[in-house]
Coordinates of C-alpha atoms in Angstrom, one line a residue:
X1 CA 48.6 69.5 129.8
X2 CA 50.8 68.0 127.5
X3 CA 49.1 64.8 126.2
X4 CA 50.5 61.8 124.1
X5 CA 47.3 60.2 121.8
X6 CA 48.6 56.6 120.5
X7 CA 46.3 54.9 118.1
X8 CA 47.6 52.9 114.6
X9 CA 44.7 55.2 112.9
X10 CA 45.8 57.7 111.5
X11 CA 42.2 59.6 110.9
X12 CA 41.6 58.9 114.5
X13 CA 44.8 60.7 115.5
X14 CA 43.9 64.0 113.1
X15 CA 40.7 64.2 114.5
X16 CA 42.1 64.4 118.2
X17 CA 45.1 67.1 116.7
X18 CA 41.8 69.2 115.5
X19 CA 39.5 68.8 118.3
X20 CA 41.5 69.2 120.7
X21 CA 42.9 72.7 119.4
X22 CA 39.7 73.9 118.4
X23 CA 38.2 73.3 122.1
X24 CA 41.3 72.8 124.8
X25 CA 44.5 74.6 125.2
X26 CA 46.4 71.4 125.8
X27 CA 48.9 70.2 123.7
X28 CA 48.4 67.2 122.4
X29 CA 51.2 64.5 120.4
X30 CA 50.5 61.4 118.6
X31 CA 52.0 58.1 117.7
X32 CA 51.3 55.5 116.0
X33 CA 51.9 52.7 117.7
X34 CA 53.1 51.4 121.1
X35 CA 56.7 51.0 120.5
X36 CA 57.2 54.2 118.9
X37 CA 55.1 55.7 121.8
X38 CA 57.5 54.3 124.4
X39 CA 60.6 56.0 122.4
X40 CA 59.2 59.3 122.9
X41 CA 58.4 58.6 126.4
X42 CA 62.0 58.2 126.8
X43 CA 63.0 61.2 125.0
X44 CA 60.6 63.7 126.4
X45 CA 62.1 66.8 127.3
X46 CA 59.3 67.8 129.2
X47 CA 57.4 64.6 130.8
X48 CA 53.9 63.7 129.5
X49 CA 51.1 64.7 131.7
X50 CA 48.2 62.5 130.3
X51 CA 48.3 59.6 127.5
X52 CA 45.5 59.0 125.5
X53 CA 45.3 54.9 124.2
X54 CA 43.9 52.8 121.4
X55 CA 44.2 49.3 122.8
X56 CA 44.1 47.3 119.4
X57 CA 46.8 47.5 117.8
X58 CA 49.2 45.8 116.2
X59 CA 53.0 44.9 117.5
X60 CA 51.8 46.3 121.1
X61 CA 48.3 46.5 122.2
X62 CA 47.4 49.5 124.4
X63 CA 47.0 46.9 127.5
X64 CA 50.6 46.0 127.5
X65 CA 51.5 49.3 127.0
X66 CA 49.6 51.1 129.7
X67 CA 51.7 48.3 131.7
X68 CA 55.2 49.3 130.5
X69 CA 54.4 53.3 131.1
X70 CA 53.5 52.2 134.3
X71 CA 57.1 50.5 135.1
X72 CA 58.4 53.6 133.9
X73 CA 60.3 55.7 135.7
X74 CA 58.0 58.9 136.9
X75 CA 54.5 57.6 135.0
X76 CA 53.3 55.3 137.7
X77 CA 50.3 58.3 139.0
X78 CA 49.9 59.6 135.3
X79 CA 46.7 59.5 134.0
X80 CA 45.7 57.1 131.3
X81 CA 42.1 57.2 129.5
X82 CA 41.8 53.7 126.9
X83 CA 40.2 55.1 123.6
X84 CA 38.6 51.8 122.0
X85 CA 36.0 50.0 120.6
X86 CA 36.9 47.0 122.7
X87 CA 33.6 47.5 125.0
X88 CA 33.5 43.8 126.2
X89 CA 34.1 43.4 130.1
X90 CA 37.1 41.5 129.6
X91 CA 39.0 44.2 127.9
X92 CA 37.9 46.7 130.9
X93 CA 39.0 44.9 133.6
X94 CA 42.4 44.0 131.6
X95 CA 42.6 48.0 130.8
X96 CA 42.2 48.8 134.9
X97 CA 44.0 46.1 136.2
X98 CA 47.3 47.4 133.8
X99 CA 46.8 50.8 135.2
X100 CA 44.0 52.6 133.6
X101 CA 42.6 55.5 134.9
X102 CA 39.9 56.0 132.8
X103 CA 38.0 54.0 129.5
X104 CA 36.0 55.6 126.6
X105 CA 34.4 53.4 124.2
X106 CA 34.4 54.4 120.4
X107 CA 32.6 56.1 118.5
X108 CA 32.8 58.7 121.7
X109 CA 31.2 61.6 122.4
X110 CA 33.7 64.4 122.2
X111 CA 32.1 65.9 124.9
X112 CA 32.6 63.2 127.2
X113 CA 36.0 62.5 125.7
X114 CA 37.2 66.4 127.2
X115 CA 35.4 66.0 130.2
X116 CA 37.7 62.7 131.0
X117 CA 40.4 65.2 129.8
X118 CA 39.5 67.8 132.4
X119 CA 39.0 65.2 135.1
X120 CA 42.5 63.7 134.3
X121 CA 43.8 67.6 134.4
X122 CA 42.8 67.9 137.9
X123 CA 43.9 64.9 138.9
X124 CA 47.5 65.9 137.9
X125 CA 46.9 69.5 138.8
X126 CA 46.2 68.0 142.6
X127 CA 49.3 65.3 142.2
X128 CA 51.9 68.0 141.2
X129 CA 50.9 70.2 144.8
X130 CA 51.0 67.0 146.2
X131 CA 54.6 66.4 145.0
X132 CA 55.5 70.4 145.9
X133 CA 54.6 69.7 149.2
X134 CA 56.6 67.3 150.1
X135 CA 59.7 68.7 148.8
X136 CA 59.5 71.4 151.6
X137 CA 59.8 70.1 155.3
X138 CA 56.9 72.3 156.6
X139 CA 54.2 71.2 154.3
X140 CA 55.3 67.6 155.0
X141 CA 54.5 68.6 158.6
X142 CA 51.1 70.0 158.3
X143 CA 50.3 67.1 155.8
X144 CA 51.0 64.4 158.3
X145 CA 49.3 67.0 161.4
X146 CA 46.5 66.8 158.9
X147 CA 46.7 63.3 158.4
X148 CA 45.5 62.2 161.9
X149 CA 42.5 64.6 161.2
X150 CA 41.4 63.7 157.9
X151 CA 42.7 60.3 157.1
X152 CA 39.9 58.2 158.5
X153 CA 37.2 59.7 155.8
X154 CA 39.5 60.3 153.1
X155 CA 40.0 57.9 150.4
X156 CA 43.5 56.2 151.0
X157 CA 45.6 55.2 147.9
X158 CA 46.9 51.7 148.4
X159 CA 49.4 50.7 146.0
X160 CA 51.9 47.8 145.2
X161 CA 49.0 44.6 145.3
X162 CA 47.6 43.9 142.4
X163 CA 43.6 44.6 141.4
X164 CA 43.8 47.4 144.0
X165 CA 43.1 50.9 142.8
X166 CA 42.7 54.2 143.7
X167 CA 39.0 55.6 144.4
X168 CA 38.7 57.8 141.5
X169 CA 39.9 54.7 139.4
X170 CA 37.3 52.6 140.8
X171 CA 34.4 54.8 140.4
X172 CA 36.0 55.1 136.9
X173 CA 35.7 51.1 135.8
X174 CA 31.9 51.2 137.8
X175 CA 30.6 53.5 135.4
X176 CA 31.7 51.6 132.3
X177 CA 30.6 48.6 133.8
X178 CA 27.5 50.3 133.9
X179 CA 27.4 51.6 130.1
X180 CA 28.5 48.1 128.6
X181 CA 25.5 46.9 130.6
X182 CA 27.1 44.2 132.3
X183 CA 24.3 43.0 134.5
X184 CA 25.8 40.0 136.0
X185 CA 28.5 42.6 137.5
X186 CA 27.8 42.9 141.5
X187 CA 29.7 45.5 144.2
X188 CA 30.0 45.0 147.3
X189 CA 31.9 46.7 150.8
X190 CA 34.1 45.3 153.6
X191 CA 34.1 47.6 156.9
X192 CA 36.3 47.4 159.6
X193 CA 33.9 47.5 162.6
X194 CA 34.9 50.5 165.4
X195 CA 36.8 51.7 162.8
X196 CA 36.6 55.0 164.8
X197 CA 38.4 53.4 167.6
X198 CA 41.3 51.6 165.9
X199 CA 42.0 54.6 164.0
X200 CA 42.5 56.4 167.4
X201 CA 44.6 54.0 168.4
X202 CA 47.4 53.5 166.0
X203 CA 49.7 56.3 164.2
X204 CA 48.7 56.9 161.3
X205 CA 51.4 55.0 159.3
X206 CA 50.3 52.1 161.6
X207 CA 47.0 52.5 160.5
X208 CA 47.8 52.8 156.8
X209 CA 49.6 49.4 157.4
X210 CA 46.3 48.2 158.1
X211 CA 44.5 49.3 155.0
X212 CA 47.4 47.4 153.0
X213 CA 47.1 44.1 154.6
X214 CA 43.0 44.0 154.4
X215 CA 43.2 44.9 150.8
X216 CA 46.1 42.3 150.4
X217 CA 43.6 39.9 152.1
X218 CA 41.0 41.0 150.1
X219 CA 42.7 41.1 146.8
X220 CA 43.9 37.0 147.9
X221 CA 40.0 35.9 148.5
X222 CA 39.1 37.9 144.8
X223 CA 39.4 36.6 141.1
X224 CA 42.0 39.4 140.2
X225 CA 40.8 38.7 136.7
X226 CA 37.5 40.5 136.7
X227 CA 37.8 42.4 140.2
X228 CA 38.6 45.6 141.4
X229 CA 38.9 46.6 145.1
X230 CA 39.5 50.3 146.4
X231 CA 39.6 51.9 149.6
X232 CA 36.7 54.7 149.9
X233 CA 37.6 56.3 153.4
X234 CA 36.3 55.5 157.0
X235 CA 37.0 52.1 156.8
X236 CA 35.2 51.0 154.1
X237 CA 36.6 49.1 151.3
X238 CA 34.1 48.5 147.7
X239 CA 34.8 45.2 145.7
X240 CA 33.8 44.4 142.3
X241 CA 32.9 41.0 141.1
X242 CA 31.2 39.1 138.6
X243 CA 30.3 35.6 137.2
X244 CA 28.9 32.5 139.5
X245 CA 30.6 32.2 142.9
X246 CA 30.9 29.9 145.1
X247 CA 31.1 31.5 149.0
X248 CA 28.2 33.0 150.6
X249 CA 28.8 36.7 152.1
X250 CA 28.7 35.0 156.0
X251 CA 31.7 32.7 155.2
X252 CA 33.7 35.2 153.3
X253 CA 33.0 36.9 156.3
X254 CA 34.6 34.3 158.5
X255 CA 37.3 33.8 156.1
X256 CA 38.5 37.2 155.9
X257 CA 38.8 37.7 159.8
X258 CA 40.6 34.8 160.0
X259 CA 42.8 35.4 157.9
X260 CA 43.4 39.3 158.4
X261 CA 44.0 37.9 161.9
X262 CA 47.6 36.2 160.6
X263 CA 48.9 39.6 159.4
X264 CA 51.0 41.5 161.9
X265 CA 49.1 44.9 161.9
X266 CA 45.9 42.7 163.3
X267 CA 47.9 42.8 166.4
X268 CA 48.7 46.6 166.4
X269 CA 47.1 49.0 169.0
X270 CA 44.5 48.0 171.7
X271 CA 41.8 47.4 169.9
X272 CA 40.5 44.3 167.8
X273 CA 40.0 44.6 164.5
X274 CA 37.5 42.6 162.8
X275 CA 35.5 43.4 159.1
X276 CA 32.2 43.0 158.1
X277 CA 31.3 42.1 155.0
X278 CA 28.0 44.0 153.3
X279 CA 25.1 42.3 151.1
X280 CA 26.4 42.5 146.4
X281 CA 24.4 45.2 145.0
X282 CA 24.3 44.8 141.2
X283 CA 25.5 47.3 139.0
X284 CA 22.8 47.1 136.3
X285 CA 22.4 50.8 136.4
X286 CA 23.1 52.0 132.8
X287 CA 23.5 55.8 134.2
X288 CA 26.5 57.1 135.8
X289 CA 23.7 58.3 139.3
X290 CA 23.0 54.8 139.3
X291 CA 26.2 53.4 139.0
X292 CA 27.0 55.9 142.1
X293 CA 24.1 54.8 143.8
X294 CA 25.2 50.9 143.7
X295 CA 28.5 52.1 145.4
X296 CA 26.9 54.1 147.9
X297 CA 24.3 51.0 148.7
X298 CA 26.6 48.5 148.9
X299 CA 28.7 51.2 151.6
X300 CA 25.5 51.5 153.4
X301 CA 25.0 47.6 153.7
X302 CA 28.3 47.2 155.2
X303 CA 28.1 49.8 157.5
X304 CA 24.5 48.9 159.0
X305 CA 26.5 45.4 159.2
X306 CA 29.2 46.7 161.3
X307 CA 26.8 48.9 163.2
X308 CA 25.2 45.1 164.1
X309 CA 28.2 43.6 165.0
X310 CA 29.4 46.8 167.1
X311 CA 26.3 45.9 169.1
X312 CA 27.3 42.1 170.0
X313 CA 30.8 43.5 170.9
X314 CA 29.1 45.4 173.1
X315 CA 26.8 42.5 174.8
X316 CA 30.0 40.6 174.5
X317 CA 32.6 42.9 176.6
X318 CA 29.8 43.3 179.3
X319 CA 29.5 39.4 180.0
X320 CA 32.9 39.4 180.3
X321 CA 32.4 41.9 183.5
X322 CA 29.7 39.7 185.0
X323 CA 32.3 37.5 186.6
X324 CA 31.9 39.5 189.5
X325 CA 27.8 40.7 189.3
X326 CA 25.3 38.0 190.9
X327 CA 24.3 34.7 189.1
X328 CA 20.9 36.7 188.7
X329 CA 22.3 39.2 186.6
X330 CA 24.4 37.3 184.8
X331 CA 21.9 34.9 183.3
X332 CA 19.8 38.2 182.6
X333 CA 22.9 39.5 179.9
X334 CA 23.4 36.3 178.8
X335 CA 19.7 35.6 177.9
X336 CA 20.0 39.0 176.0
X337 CA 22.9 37.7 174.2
X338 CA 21.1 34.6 173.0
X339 CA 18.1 36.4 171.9
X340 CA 20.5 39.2 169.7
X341 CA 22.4 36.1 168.4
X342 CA 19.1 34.8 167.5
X343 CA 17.4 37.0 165.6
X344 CA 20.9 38.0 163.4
X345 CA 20.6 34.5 162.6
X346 CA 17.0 34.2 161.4
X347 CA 18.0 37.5 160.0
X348 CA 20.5 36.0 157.8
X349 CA 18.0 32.3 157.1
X350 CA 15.7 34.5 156.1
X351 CA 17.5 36.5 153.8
X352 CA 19.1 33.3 153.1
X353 CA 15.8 32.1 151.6
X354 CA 14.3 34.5 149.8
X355 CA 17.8 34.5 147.9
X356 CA 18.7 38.0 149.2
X357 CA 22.4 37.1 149.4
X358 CA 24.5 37.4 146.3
X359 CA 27.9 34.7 146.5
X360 CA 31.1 37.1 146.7
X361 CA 34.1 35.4 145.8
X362 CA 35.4 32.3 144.2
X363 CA 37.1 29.5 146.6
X364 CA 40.5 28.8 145.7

């Protein structure tokens, strides 16, 4: 890869120039500051593959200029790993929120520092056959064949809103959270219930449609300041928040259905769609397994959610069908409706009570 380092210390730049030639084969430039950075951006003969940068500085701080190589033409999918000492949580979600793919703390481990390098190497490796592909009209076709296979389990890049990231991103920022043990950092998952079933139903550039308006809802309920939301794959979303809140995981429930139910894609297909919203896991994990493990809970808390509320649709569609069926019968399903409703509510008092719910997101 050809890589641009930008940091206004100078013995921090010759140590990258010697580390990385004495262990990688990639070629790496410096410069000193943001401005000067953005210059050689610009006159590049060959385009940079990866940029490695400093975030205090002087004249430009490496926040605003992971923004501006953003807005630049052909850099909006590069990676960028933030080199700093800034480990406070407000300068990570500012560096992820501008774009960051990565975020290594100083002093780092060079060994970690090259294998974010490699990470960031495959990532561009697997964007550039990307980009290949769709310059020839065959591979476009089996890409979007393959789409209606693989799309509903695959992480789904959803661009253009902002505090939404890809996967890899977000798995990214979870782990730091983790090292700058942030304790009172939570994560938590939205699912779209049948998920199976809507994505059946609609193409699948309807059903990307859909994605982008949830995570627009999503990203509208969240403090953009100090969140991060990404889409994992089969209908699962993960959400990052932290600090007091103010709405309890059953009425940000209620508020995102109703107001996912406004957006025109909630009236594509044949089949409702409705999210549920899983229990905050904290991320006080200081291990990367951990940190993994918090995502993977708070997935799993959603999706036994949905799996609950896939249930009461069921109960639900079948007393609609006892118009016809004897009085007898009907009381019978609607008695077994009560009781389900029931015990999800003493469920959720219960839980309630013991202080099992974690607040997800701020009113506006």
């Amino acid at each position: 890869m050809k890589i641009l380092a930008v940091d206004d210390d100078e013995n921090i730049r010759e140590l990258l120039a010697v580390s990385m030639a004495a262990e990688t084969t990639h070629e790496l430039v410096t410069a000193s500051s943001g401005p000067e950075a953005l210059r050689m951006v610009a006159n590049a003969d060959t385009p940079f593959d990866c940029f490695l940068l400093d975030i205090q500085m002087p004249v430009m701080n490496g926040i605003i200029l992971c923004k501006k190589l953003r807005k630049t033409a052909g850099h909006g999918r590069v990676p960028i790993i933030m080199l700093t000492a800034m480990s406070q949580k407000k300068y990570i979600d500012k560096a992820f929120n501008a774009g960051a793919t990565d975020y290594v703390t100083k002093p780092f481990d060079f060994f970690e520092l090259f294998s974010r390098i490699s990470n960031a190497d495959r990532l561009t490796q697997e964007q550039a056959r990307s980009n290949e592909g769709l310059n020839e009209v065959a591979a476009l076709k089996r890409d979007l064949e393959r789409s209606c296979e693989t799309s509903l389990i695959e992480p789904v890049e959803i661009t253009g809103i902002p505090g939404v990231v890809g996967y890899v991103t977000f798995e990214n920022y979870t782990m730091q959270l983790s090292r700058a043990k942030l304790m009172r950092s939570h994560v938590f998952a939205v699912k779209v219930v049948n998920v199976e079933q809507v994505h059946r139903s609609l193409t699948p550039t309807a059903f990307t449609r859909m994605l982008t308006d949830i995570a627009t809802v999503l990203a509208a309920n969240m403090n953009q300041e100090d969140c991060l939301i990404a889409y994992r794959g089969n209908g699962v979303f993960l959400c990052t928040t932290s600090g007091k809140v103010n709405q309890t995981q059953h009425n940000f429930e209620l508020n995102l259905n109703h107001q996912f139910a406004e957006t025109p894609t909630a009236r594509f297909g044949d089949t409702k769609v409705t999210l549920s919203v899983g229990e905050a896991i904290s991320l006080k994990s200081l291990t990367r397994a951990g940190a993994m493990f918090s995502l993977q809970t708070a997935a799993s808390s959603a999706e036994t959610r949905a799996s609950g509320s896939k249930e009461v649709l069921k109960v639900m569609k079948r007393l609609m069908m006892t118009r016809k069926r004897s009085n007898l019968q009907t009381a019978m399903e609607r008695r077994a409706y009560e009781v389900l409703l029931r015990d999800a509510m003493r469920d959720e008092t219960r839980r309630t009570m013991m202080g099992g719910t974690v607040p997800l997101a701020r009113q506006r």
